[in-house]
Amino acid sequence: MRARLSLLVLALAQLVIALDHNIVFVALPGIGTGLGFSAHDLQWVVSAYVVTTGGFLLLGGRTADLLGRRRTFVAAALVYAGSSLAGGLSESAGALVAVRAAQGIGGSLLFPATLALINTLYTEGPARNRALAVWGAAGAGGLCFGSLLGGVLVEAFGWRSVFFVNVPMAAALAWAGWRLFPEDGPRTGPRRYDVTGALAGTGGITLLVFSLVRAPETGWANPSALLGAALAVTLLAVFAVVERCARDPLVPVRLFAHRGLLAAMALTALYSATFSSLPYFMTIYFQNVRGYSAFTTGLAFLVPAVVTALGTKAGELAVTRLGLGRVLGGGMALGAGGAAVLGLALTGDGPYALLLPGIVLLGLGQGAAWTGMWIAAASEVAAEDQGVASGMASTTLQVGGAIGLALLVALSSGAGQGPPDESRLTGIRLAVFAVAAALCCGAPLALALRPSRTPAA
């Protein structure tokens, strides 16, 4: 019973992370009007969260290993609760952007701590696979139900409610985690932090994500974008040198010899650049092309949520029977087919039912790939490295999403020369077809995945 309750808490933590990422989209018009955001600056309500989450994930993963996973989980949930309360009370645009950055730091602690707890509480094999499937289904549901919940809350209570709703949920997670999860055992040896590596790595990744988020707005050749990218590369080079020389590095060098983890990192980047970018374009399609309201758009995402949740369960069952590589490759291939079918079905006035075949194929492939890639990231990694391994894989997830969305937005923006509505639809279809092509390229990589046979410890 305790194991089931622990899994419920871990799944709810993933649900909160996913909800917080998506629930704010529907509230953006109200936030812009209420706090006086300019059209140019409103994107930072979303981007501030993405930038800090991506930049601090490695540090969050290592913190879970050094301070303890239960302590990190509880502290991160409290950061979420406090920053959400501050967000609902914000009276200026700058204050809300700062709050979203604080929420991102909470996410960078909570995500790897949650994943590390799963990978240490549940034995590698069917038990862990089942736990990851439940955790993945909660995340898939949160990503899609966030839009629906946001629409309901904004229409009933205003934009501040999308922040206030997180406060009791996050506080309850902190209490439940402290009561249910096993105490963090004593660590052998001193707790040493690689301060130089942490500053260089966090700064480099944060600048990289910041540059990628800002480049489509300012232009890829803009001096500020080029300077940010150059500084990011410099800091990441410093980080690589420091990690090779540090006595207790932020990222142990031995993990870079773990081929299964490296392959999983590549797949998480591709996954985020493709599957995770599609909701952005589908939201634009539903609201700007088809004229759906915020609430109706949320309803339109219900089918993808349910199908993706089913896909995570199917992926967990299939890994035991077919093997990890085949499940990941099959998920990518299924997603590629679904994206191609969906792209052909996108029209200016067709019925929603016309989209369902592509949505179903995409959701099943997305769910199976999500479960499989986290199984790959945790396989044969020593218990004391699970936090940082989770941080490495989730960092590539964030960075891959930033790169993929930036490229797809640039691609879709340059498509079409006709009337605005027609050009917008052409751009969305082009982005969806590009996702299908990228997933086709990822399927062979997934099929070739062979986790190492010896633990990376």
CSV table of C-alpha atoms in Angstrom, one decimal:
chain,number,residue,atom,x,y,z
A,1,MET,CA,0.0,0.0,0.0
A,2,ARG,CA,2.8,2.4,0.9
A,3,ALA,CA,4.5,1.8,-2.5
A,4,ARG,CA,1.2,2.5,-4.3
A,5,LEU,CA,0.7,5.7,-2.3
A,6,SER,CA,4.3,6.8,-3.1
A,7,LEU,CA,3.7,6.2,-6.8
A,8,LEU,CA,0.5,8.3,-6.6
A,9,VAL,CA,2.4,11.2,-5.1
A,10,LEU,CA,5.1,10.9,-7.7
A,11,ALA,CA,2.6,10.8,-10.5
A,12,LEU,CA,0.8,13.8,-9.0
A,13,ALA,CA,4.1,15.7,-8.9
A,14,GLN,CA,4.5,15.1,-12.6
A,15,LEU,CA,0.9,16.2,-13.2
A,16,VAL,CA,1.6,19.5,-11.4
A,17,ILE,CA,4.8,20.1,-13.5
A,18,ALA,CA,2.9,19.4,-16.7
A,19,LEU,CA,-0.1,21.5,-15.7
A,20,ASP,CA,2.0,24.4,-14.7
A,21,HIS,CA,3.7,24.3,-18.1
A,22,ASN,CA,0.5,24.5,-20.1
A,23,ILE,CA,-2.2,26.0,-17.9
A,24,VAL,CA,-0.8,29.5,-18.3
A,25,PHE,CA,-1.2,29.6,-22.1
A,26,VAL,CA,-5.0,30.1,-22.0
A,27,ALA,CA,-4.5,32.9,-19.4
A,28,LEU,CA,-2.0,34.9,-21.5
A,29,PRO,CA,-4.5,37.4,-23.0
A,30,GLY,CA,-5.9,38.2,-19.5
A,31,ILE,CA,-2.4,38.5,-18.0
A,32,GLY,CA,-1.4,40.8,-20.8
A,33,THR,CA,-4.4,43.1,-20.2
A,34,GLY,CA,-4.3,42.9,-16.4
A,35,LEU,CA,-0.6,43.7,-15.9
A,36,GLY,CA,0.1,45.8,-19.0
A,37,PHE,CA,2.4,43.5,-20.9
A,38,SER,CA,3.3,44.6,-24.4
A,39,ALA,CA,2.6,42.1,-27.2
A,40,HIS,CA,6.4,41.9,-27.5
A,41,ASP,CA,7.0,41.0,-23.9
A,42,LEU,CA,4.1,38.7,-23.1
A,43,GLN,CA,6.0,35.6,-24.4
A,44,TRP,CA,8.3,35.9,-21.3
A,45,VAL,CA,5.5,34.7,-19.1
A,46,VAL,CA,6.2,31.3,-20.8
A,47,SER,CA,9.8,31.7,-21.7
A,48,ALA,CA,11.0,32.7,-18.2
A,49,TYR,CA,9.8,29.3,-17.0
A,50,VAL,CA,11.4,27.4,-19.9
A,51,VAL,CA,14.8,29.2,-19.6
A,52,THR,CA,15.3,28.6,-15.8
A,53,THR,CA,14.0,25.1,-15.9
A,54,GLY,CA,16.4,24.1,-18.7
A,55,GLY,CA,19.3,25.9,-17.2
A,56,PHE,CA,19.0,24.5,-13.6
A,57,LEU,CA,18.1,20.9,-14.3
A,58,LEU,CA,21.7,19.5,-14.0
A,59,LEU,CA,22.1,21.3,-10.7
A,60,GLY,CA,18.7,20.1,-9.6
A,61,GLY,CA,19.7,16.5,-10.4
A,62,ARG,CA,23.0,16.7,-8.5
A,63,THR,CA,21.3,18.3,-5.6
A,64,ALA,CA,18.9,15.4,-5.3
A,65,ASP,CA,21.9,13.0,-5.2
A,66,LEU,CA,23.9,15.1,-2.6
A,67,LEU,CA,21.2,16.5,-0.3
A,68,GLY,CA,18.8,13.6,-0.6
A,69,ARG,CA,15.9,12.9,-2.9
A,70,ARG,CA,13.1,13.3,-0.3
A,71,ARG,CA,14.5,16.6,1.0
A,72,THR,CA,14.9,17.9,-2.6
A,73,PHE,CA,11.4,16.8,-3.5
A,74,VAL,CA,9.8,18.5,-0.5
A,75,ALA,CA,11.8,21.7,-0.9
A,76,ALA,CA,10.9,21.9,-4.6
A,77,ALA,CA,7.2,21.4,-3.9
A,78,LEU,CA,7.4,24.2,-1.4
A,79,VAL,CA,9.1,26.5,-3.9
A,80,TYR,CA,6.3,25.7,-6.3
A,81,ALA,CA,3.6,26.6,-3.7
A,82,GLY,CA,5.3,29.8,-2.6
A,83,SER,CA,6.0,31.1,-6.2
A,84,SER,CA,2.5,30.2,-7.3
A,85,LEU,CA,1.0,32.2,-4.5
A,86,ALA,CA,3.3,35.1,-5.4
A,87,GLY,CA,2.3,34.8,-9.0
A,88,GLY,CA,-1.4,35.1,-8.2
A,89,LEU,CA,-0.7,38.2,-6.1
A,90,SER,CA,1.6,39.9,-8.7
A,91,GLU,CA,0.7,43.5,-9.6
A,92,SER,CA,3.3,44.2,-12.3
A,93,ALA,CA,4.7,42.5,-15.4
A,94,GLY,CA,8.3,42.3,-14.0
A,95,ALA,CA,7.1,40.7,-10.8
A,96,LEU,CA,5.2,38.0,-12.7
A,97,VAL,CA,8.2,37.2,-15.0
A,98,ALA,CA,10.4,36.8,-11.9
A,99,VAL,CA,7.8,34.5,-10.3
A,100,ARG,CA,7.7,32.4,-13.4
A,101,ALA,CA,11.5,32.1,-13.3
A,102,ALA,CA,11.2,31.0,-9.6
A,103,GLN,CA,8.7,28.4,-10.7
A,104,GLY,CA,11.1,27.1,-13.3
A,105,ILE,CA,13.8,26.6,-10.6
A,106,GLY,CA,11.2,24.7,-8.6
A,107,GLY,CA,10.6,22.5,-11.7
A,108,SER,CA,14.3,22.0,-12.2
A,109,LEU,CA,14.5,20.5,-8.7
A,110,LEU,CA,11.2,18.6,-8.7
A,111,PHE,CA,11.5,16.9,-12.0
A,112,PRO,CA,14.8,15.1,-11.5
A,113,ALA,CA,14.0,14.4,-7.8
A,114,THR,CA,10.7,12.7,-8.8
A,115,LEU,CA,12.4,10.6,-11.5
A,116,ALA,CA,15.3,9.7,-9.2
A,117,LEU,CA,12.8,8.6,-6.5
A,118,ILE,CA,11.0,6.3,-9.1
A,119,ASN,CA,14.3,4.8,-10.2
A,120,THR,CA,15.5,4.0,-6.7
A,121,LEU,CA,12.2,3.1,-5.0
A,122,TYR,CA,11.2,0.6,-7.7
A,123,THR,CA,13.5,-2.2,-8.9
A,124,GLU,CA,14.8,-2.1,-12.5
A,125,GLY,CA,12.5,-4.2,-14.7
A,126,PRO,CA,8.7,-4.6,-14.7
A,127,ALA,CA,8.1,-2.8,-11.4
A,128,ARG,CA,10.1,0.3,-12.5
A,129,ASN,CA,8.6,0.1,-16.0
A,130,ARG,CA,5.1,0.1,-14.5
A,131,ALA,CA,5.9,3.1,-12.3
A,132,LEU,CA,7.3,5.0,-15.2
A,133,ALA,CA,4.2,4.3,-17.3
A,134,VAL,CA,1.9,5.7,-14.5
A,135,TRP,CA,4.2,8.7,-14.1
A,136,GLY,CA,4.3,9.3,-17.9
A,137,ALA,CA,0.5,9.0,-18.2
A,138,ALA,CA,0.1,11.7,-15.5
A,139,GLY,CA,2.5,14.0,-17.4
A,140,ALA,CA,0.7,13.4,-20.7
A,141,GLY,CA,-2.6,14.1,-19.0
A,142,GLY,CA,-1.3,17.3,-17.4
A,143,LEU,CA,0.0,18.6,-20.7
A,144,CYS,CA,-3.3,18.3,-22.4
A,145,PHE,CA,-5.8,18.8,-19.5
A,146,GLY,CA,-3.9,22.0,-18.5
A,147,SER,CA,-5.4,23.8,-21.5
A,148,LEU,CA,-8.9,22.7,-20.5
A,149,LEU,CA,-8.5,23.5,-16.8
A,150,GLY,CA,-6.9,26.8,-17.7
A,151,GLY,CA,-9.9,27.7,-19.9
A,152,VAL,CA,-12.4,26.8,-17.1
A,153,LEU,CA,-10.5,28.7,-14.4
A,154,VAL,CA,-9.9,31.9,-16.5
A,155,GLU,CA,-13.6,32.1,-17.6
A,156,ALA,CA,-14.9,31.5,-14.0
A,157,PHE,CA,-12.3,33.3,-11.8
A,158,GLY,CA,-9.9,35.3,-13.9
A,159,TRP,CA,-6.2,34.8,-14.8
A,160,ARG,CA,-4.9,34.8,-11.2
A,161,SER,CA,-6.7,31.5,-10.5
A,162,VAL,CA,-4.3,29.6,-12.8
A,163,PHE,CA,-1.5,30.4,-10.2
A,164,PHE,CA,-3.6,30.0,-7.0
A,165,VAL,CA,-4.7,26.5,-8.0
A,166,ASN,CA,-1.1,25.3,-7.7
A,167,VAL,CA,-0.7,26.4,-4.1
A,168,PRO,CA,-2.8,23.7,-2.3
A,169,MET,CA,-1.6,21.0,-4.7
A,170,ALA,CA,2.1,21.7,-4.3
A,171,ALA,CA,1.7,22.1,-0.5
A,172,ALA,CA,0.0,18.7,-0.3
A,173,LEU,CA,2.7,17.1,-2.3
A,174,ALA,CA,5.4,18.5,0.1
A,175,TRP,CA,3.5,17.0,3.1
A,176,ALA,CA,2.8,13.7,1.4
A,177,GLY,CA,6.4,13.3,0.2
A,178,TRP,CA,7.8,14.0,3.7
A,179,ARG,CA,5.4,11.4,5.2
A,180,LEU,CA,5.6,8.7,2.6
A,181,PHE,CA,9.1,8.6,1.1
A,182,PRO,CA,11.9,6.8,3.0
A,183,GLU,CA,14.3,9.0,4.9
A,184,ASP,CA,17.4,10.0,3.1
A,185,GLY,CA,20.2,7.8,4.3
A,186,PRO,CA,23.6,9.2,5.4
A,187,ARG,CA,26.0,10.0,2.6
A,188,THR,CA,29.4,8.4,2.8
A,189,GLY,CA,32.1,11.1,2.6
A,190,PRO,CA,31.7,14.9,2.6
A,191,ARG,CA,29.0,16.7,0.6
A,192,ARG,CA,31.1,18.6,-1.9
A,193,TYR,CA,29.5,20.8,-4.5
A,194,ASP,CA,31.3,21.6,-7.8
A,195,VAL,CA,30.6,25.3,-7.5
A,196,THR,CA,32.6,26.3,-10.6
A,197,GLY,CA,31.1,23.6,-12.7
A,198,ALA,CA,27.6,24.4,-11.4
A,199,LEU,CA,28.0,28.1,-12.3
A,200,ALA,CA,29.5,27.4,-15.7
A,201,GLY,CA,27.1,24.6,-16.6
A,202,THR,CA,24.0,26.4,-15.4
A,203,GLY,CA,25.0,29.7,-16.9
A,204,GLY,CA,25.9,28.1,-20.3
A,205,ILE,CA,22.7,26.1,-20.6
A,206,THR,CA,20.5,29.0,-19.4
A,207,LEU,CA,22.1,31.3,-21.9
A,208,LEU,CA,21.8,28.7,-24.7
A,209,VAL,CA,18.0,28.2,-24.0
A,210,PHE,CA,17.6,32.0,-23.6
A,211,SER,CA,19.2,32.6,-27.0
A,212,LEU,CA,17.1,29.9,-28.7
A,213,VAL,CA,13.9,31.3,-27.2
A,214,ARG,CA,14.7,34.9,-28.2
A,215,ALA,CA,16.3,34.3,-31.6
A,216,PRO,CA,13.0,33.9,-33.6
A,217,GLU,CA,11.9,37.3,-32.2
A,218,THR,CA,15.1,39.3,-32.8
A,219,GLY,CA,16.5,37.4,-35.8
A,220,TRP,CA,19.1,34.7,-35.9
A,221,ALA,CA,21.8,37.2,-37.1
A,222,ASN,CA,21.0,39.8,-34.4
A,223,PRO,CA,24.2,40.8,-32.5
A,224,SER,CA,22.6,40.1,-29.1
A,225,ALA,CA,21.5,36.6,-30.2
A,226,LEU,CA,25.0,35.9,-31.5
A,227,LEU,CA,26.7,37.2,-28.4
A,228,GLY,CA,24.4,35.1,-26.2
A,229,ALA,CA,25.2,32.0,-28.2
A,230,ALA,CA,28.9,32.7,-28.1
A,231,LEU,CA,28.9,33.2,-24.3
A,232,ALA,CA,26.8,30.0,-23.9
A,233,VAL,CA,29.4,27.9,-26.0
A,234,THR,CA,32.3,29.5,-24.0
A,235,LEU,CA,30.7,28.6,-20.6
A,236,LEU,CA,29.9,25.1,-21.7
A,237,ALA,CA,33.5,24.6,-22.9
A,238,VAL,CA,34.6,25.8,-19.4
A,239,PHE,CA,32.2,23.4,-17.9
A,240,ALA,CA,33.6,20.5,-19.8
A,241,VAL,CA,37.1,21.3,-18.7
A,242,VAL,CA,36.1,21.8,-15.1
A,243,GLU,CA,34.2,18.5,-15.0
A,244,ARG,CA,37.3,16.5,-16.1
A,245,CYS,CA,39.4,18.0,-13.3
A,246,ALA,CA,36.9,18.4,-10.4
A,247,ARG,CA,37.2,16.0,-7.4
A,248,ASP,CA,33.4,15.7,-7.1
A,249,PRO,CA,32.0,16.9,-10.4
A,250,LEU,CA,28.5,18.1,-11.1
A,251,VAL,CA,28.3,15.5,-13.8
A,252,PRO,CA,30.6,12.5,-13.2
A,253,VAL,CA,32.7,11.9,-16.3
A,254,ARG,CA,31.9,8.1,-16.1
A,255,LEU,CA,28.3,8.8,-17.2
A,256,PHE,CA,29.5,10.1,-20.6
A,257,ALA,CA,30.8,6.5,-21.2
A,258,HIS,CA,27.3,5.1,-20.6
A,259,ARG,CA,26.0,4.5,-24.1
A,260,GLY,CA,22.5,3.8,-23.1
A,261,LEU,CA,22.2,7.1,-21.2
A,262,LEU,CA,23.8,9.1,-24.1
A,263,ALA,CA,21.3,7.5,-26.6
A,264,ALA,CA,18.4,8.3,-24.3
A,265,MET,CA,19.6,11.9,-24.1
A,266,ALA,CA,19.6,12.1,-27.9
A,267,LEU,CA,16.1,10.7,-28.0
A,268,THR,CA,14.7,13.0,-25.3
A,269,ALA,CA,16.0,16.0,-27.3
A,270,LEU,CA,14.3,14.7,-30.5
A,271,TYR,CA,11.2,13.8,-28.6
A,272,SER,CA,10.8,17.3,-27.2
A,273,ALA,CA,11.7,19.0,-30.5
A,274,THR,CA,8.9,17.1,-32.3
A,275,PHE,CA,6.1,15.6,-30.1
A,276,SER,CA,6.3,18.4,-27.5
A,277,SER,CA,6.2,21.2,-30.1
A,278,LEU,CA,3.0,20.0,-31.8
A,279,PRO,CA,0.6,21.4,-29.1
A,280,TYR,CA,1.9,24.9,-29.8
A,281,PHE,CA,0.9,24.7,-33.5
A,282,MET,CA,-2.3,22.8,-32.8
A,283,THR,CA,-3.3,25.6,-30.3
A,284,ILE,CA,-2.7,28.2,-33.1
A,285,TYR,CA,-4.6,26.0,-35.5
A,286,PHE,CA,-7.7,25.6,-33.2
A,287,GLN,CA,-7.9,29.2,-32.1
A,288,ASN,CA,-6.6,31.3,-35.0
A,289,VAL,CA,-7.5,29.2,-38.0
A,290,ARG,CA,-10.7,27.5,-36.8
A,291,GLY,CA,-11.8,30.2,-34.3
A,292,TYR,CA,-12.2,27.9,-31.3
A,293,SER,CA,-12.6,29.5,-27.8
A,294,ALA,CA,-10.1,28.8,-25.0
A,295,PHE,CA,-12.6,26.3,-23.5
A,296,THR,CA,-13.3,24.5,-26.8
A,297,THR,CA,-9.6,24.3,-27.5
A,298,GLY,CA,-9.1,22.6,-24.2
A,299,LEU,CA,-11.8,20.1,-25.1
A,300,ALA,CA,-10.1,19.4,-28.5
A,301,PHE,CA,-7.0,18.3,-26.5
A,302,LEU,CA,-8.9,15.7,-24.5
A,303,VAL,CA,-8.6,13.0,-27.1
A,304,PRO,CA,-4.8,13.4,-27.4
A,305,ALA,CA,-4.5,13.3,-23.6
A,306,VAL,CA,-6.4,10.0,-23.3
A,307,VAL,CA,-4.7,8.3,-26.2
A,308,THR,CA,-1.2,9.4,-25.0
A,309,ALA,CA,-2.0,8.0,-21.6
A,310,LEU,CA,-3.0,4.7,-23.2
A,311,GLY,CA,0.3,4.8,-25.2
A,312,THR,CA,2.4,5.1,-22.1
A,313,LYS,CA,0.7,1.9,-20.7
A,314,ALA,CA,1.1,0.1,-24.0
A,315,GLY,CA,4.8,1.1,-24.1
A,316,GLU,CA,5.3,-0.4,-20.6
A,317,LEU,CA,3.8,-3.7,-21.6
A,318,ALA,CA,5.5,-3.9,-24.9
A,319,VAL,CA,9.0,-3.3,-23.5
A,320,THR,CA,8.9,-6.6,-21.7
A,321,ARG,CA,7.8,-8.5,-24.8
A,322,LEU,CA,9.5,-6.7,-27.6
A,323,GLY,CA,12.5,-5.0,-26.1
A,324,LEU,CA,13.3,-1.4,-25.5
A,325,GLY,CA,14.8,-0.5,-28.9
A,326,ARG,CA,11.8,-1.9,-30.8
A,327,VAL,CA,9.3,0.0,-28.6
A,328,LEU,CA,11.1,3.3,-29.0
A,329,GLY,CA,11.6,2.8,-32.7
A,330,GLY,CA,8.0,1.8,-33.1
A,331,GLY,CA,6.8,4.8,-31.1
A,332,MET,CA,8.8,7.2,-33.3
A,333,ALA,CA,7.6,5.5,-36.5
A,334,LEU,CA,4.0,5.6,-35.3
A,335,GLY,CA,4.4,9.2,-34.4
A,336,ALA,CA,5.8,10.0,-37.8
A,337,GLY,CA,2.9,8.3,-39.6
A,338,GLY,CA,0.5,10.1,-37.3
A,339,ALA,CA,2.1,13.5,-38.0
A,340,ALA,CA,1.9,12.9,-41.8
A,341,VAL,CA,-1.8,11.9,-41.6
A,342,LEU,CA,-2.6,14.9,-39.4
A,343,GLY,CA,-0.8,17.3,-41.7
A,344,LEU,CA,-2.9,16.1,-44.6
A,345,ALA,CA,-6.1,16.5,-42.6
A,346,LEU,CA,-5.5,20.1,-41.5
A,347,THR,CA,-7.9,22.3,-43.4
A,348,GLY,CA,-9.6,25.6,-42.8
A,349,ASP,CA,-13.1,24.3,-42.3
A,350,GLY,CA,-13.1,20.4,-42.0
A,351,PRO,CA,-14.7,18.6,-39.1
A,352,TYR,CA,-12.7,17.7,-36.0
A,353,ALA,CA,-13.3,14.0,-36.7
A,354,LEU,CA,-11.1,14.3,-39.8
A,355,LEU,CA,-8.1,14.9,-37.5
A,356,LEU,CA,-8.7,11.9,-35.3
A,357,PRO,CA,-6.8,9.2,-37.2
A,358,GLY,CA,-3.6,11.3,-37.1
A,359,ILE,CA,-4.2,12.3,-33.5
A,360,VAL,CA,-4.7,8.7,-32.4
A,361,LEU,CA,-1.5,7.5,-34.2
A,362,LEU,CA,0.5,10.4,-32.8
A,363,GLY,CA,-0.8,9.9,-29.2
A,364,LEU,CA,0.0,6.2,-29.2
A,365,GLY,CA,3.5,6.8,-30.6
A,366,GLN,CA,4.1,9.6,-28.2
A,367,GLY,CA,3.1,7.7,-25.1
A,368,ALA,CA,5.1,4.6,-26.0
A,369,ALA,CA,8.2,6.7,-26.8
A,370,TRP,CA,7.9,8.7,-23.5
A,371,THR,CA,7.8,5.6,-21.4
A,372,GLY,CA,10.6,3.9,-23.3
A,373,MET,CA,13.1,6.8,-23.3
A,374,TRP,CA,12.9,7.2,-19.5
A,375,ILE,CA,13.4,3.5,-19.0
A,376,ALA,CA,16.5,3.8,-21.2
A,377,ALA,CA,17.8,6.8,-19.3
A,378,ALA,CA,17.6,4.9,-16.0
A,379,SER,CA,18.8,1.5,-17.1
A,380,GLU,CA,22.0,0.2,-15.4
A,381,VAL,CA,22.7,3.6,-13.8
A,382,ALA,CA,24.0,3.3,-10.2
A,383,ALA,CA,21.6,4.4,-7.5
A,384,GLU,CA,23.9,7.3,-6.4
A,385,ASP,CA,23.9,8.7,-10.0
A,386,GLN,CA,20.1,8.5,-10.7
A,387,GLY,CA,19.5,12.1,-9.8
A,388,VAL,CA,22.2,13.5,-12.1
A,389,ALA,CA,21.3,11.0,-14.9
A,390,SER,CA,17.7,12.2,-14.7
A,391,GLY,CA,19.0,15.8,-14.8
A,392,MET,CA,21.1,15.1,-17.9
A,393,ALA,CA,18.2,13.5,-19.8
A,394,SER,CA,15.7,16.1,-18.7
A,395,THR,CA,18.1,18.9,-19.7
A,396,THR,CA,18.3,17.6,-23.2
A,397,LEU,CA,14.5,17.4,-23.1
A,398,GLN,CA,14.3,21.1,-22.4
A,399,VAL,CA,17.1,22.2,-24.7
A,400,GLY,CA,15.8,20.0,-27.5
A,401,GLY,CA,12.3,21.5,-27.1
A,402,ALA,CA,13.7,25.0,-27.3
A,403,ILE,CA,15.7,24.3,-30.4
A,404,GLY,CA,12.9,22.4,-32.1
A,405,LEU,CA,10.2,24.9,-31.4
A,406,ALA,CA,12.5,27.8,-32.5
A,407,LEU,CA,13.3,26.0,-35.8
A,408,LEU,CA,9.7,25.0,-36.5
A,409,VAL,CA,8.4,28.5,-35.7
A,410,ALA,CA,10.9,30.0,-38.1
A,411,LEU,CA,10.0,27.4,-40.8
A,412,SER,CA,6.2,28.0,-40.4
A,413,SER,CA,6.6,31.8,-40.3
A,414,GLY,CA,8.3,31.8,-43.7
A,415,ALA,CA,5.8,29.7,-45.4
A,416,GLY,CA,3.0,31.0,-47.7
A,417,GLN,CA,2.6,34.2,-49.6
A,418,GLY,CA,-1.2,34.5,-49.8
A,419,PRO,CA,-3.8,35.9,-47.4
A,420,PRO,CA,-2.9,35.8,-43.7
A,421,ASP,CA,-5.3,32.9,-42.8
A,422,GLU,CA,-4.1,30.8,-45.7
A,423,SER,CA,-0.4,31.5,-45.0
A,424,ARG,CA,-0.9,30.6,-41.3
A,425,LEU,CA,-2.5,27.3,-42.2
A,426,THR,CA,0.3,26.6,-44.8
A,427,GLY,CA,2.9,27.3,-42.1
A,428,ILE,CA,1.3,25.0,-39.5
A,429,ARG,CA,1.0,22.2,-42.1
A,430,LEU,CA,4.7,22.6,-43.0
A,431,ALA,CA,5.7,22.4,-39.3
A,432,VAL,CA,3.7,19.2,-38.8
A,433,PHE,CA,5.2,17.6,-41.9
A,434,ALA,CA,8.7,18.6,-40.6
A,435,VAL,CA,7.9,16.8,-37.3
A,436,ALA,CA,7.0,13.7,-39.3
A,437,ALA,CA,10.3,13.8,-41.2
A,438,ALA,CA,12.3,14.3,-38.0
A,439,LEU,CA,10.6,11.4,-36.3
A,440,CYS,CA,11.4,9.2,-39.3
A,441,CYS,CA,15.1,10.0,-38.8
A,442,GLY,CA,14.8,9.2,-35.1
A,443,ALA,CA,13.3,5.7,-35.5
A,444,PRO,CA,16.5,4.0,-36.7
A,445,LEU,CA,18.4,5.5,-33.8
A,446,ALA,CA,15.9,4.2,-31.4
A,447,LEU,CA,15.9,0.7,-33.0
A,448,ALA,CA,19.7,0.6,-32.6
A,449,LEU,CA,19.5,1.4,-28.9
A,450,ARG,CA,21.5,-1.1,-26.8
A,451,PRO,CA,22.0,-0.1,-23.2
A,452,SER,CA,25.4,-0.9,-21.8
A,453,ARG,CA,25.7,-4.2,-19.9
A,454,THR,CA,27.6,-2.9,-16.9
A,455,PRO,CA,26.4,-0.2,-14.5
A,456,ALA,CA,28.0,3.2,-14.9
A,457,ALA,CA,29.5,3.2,-11.4
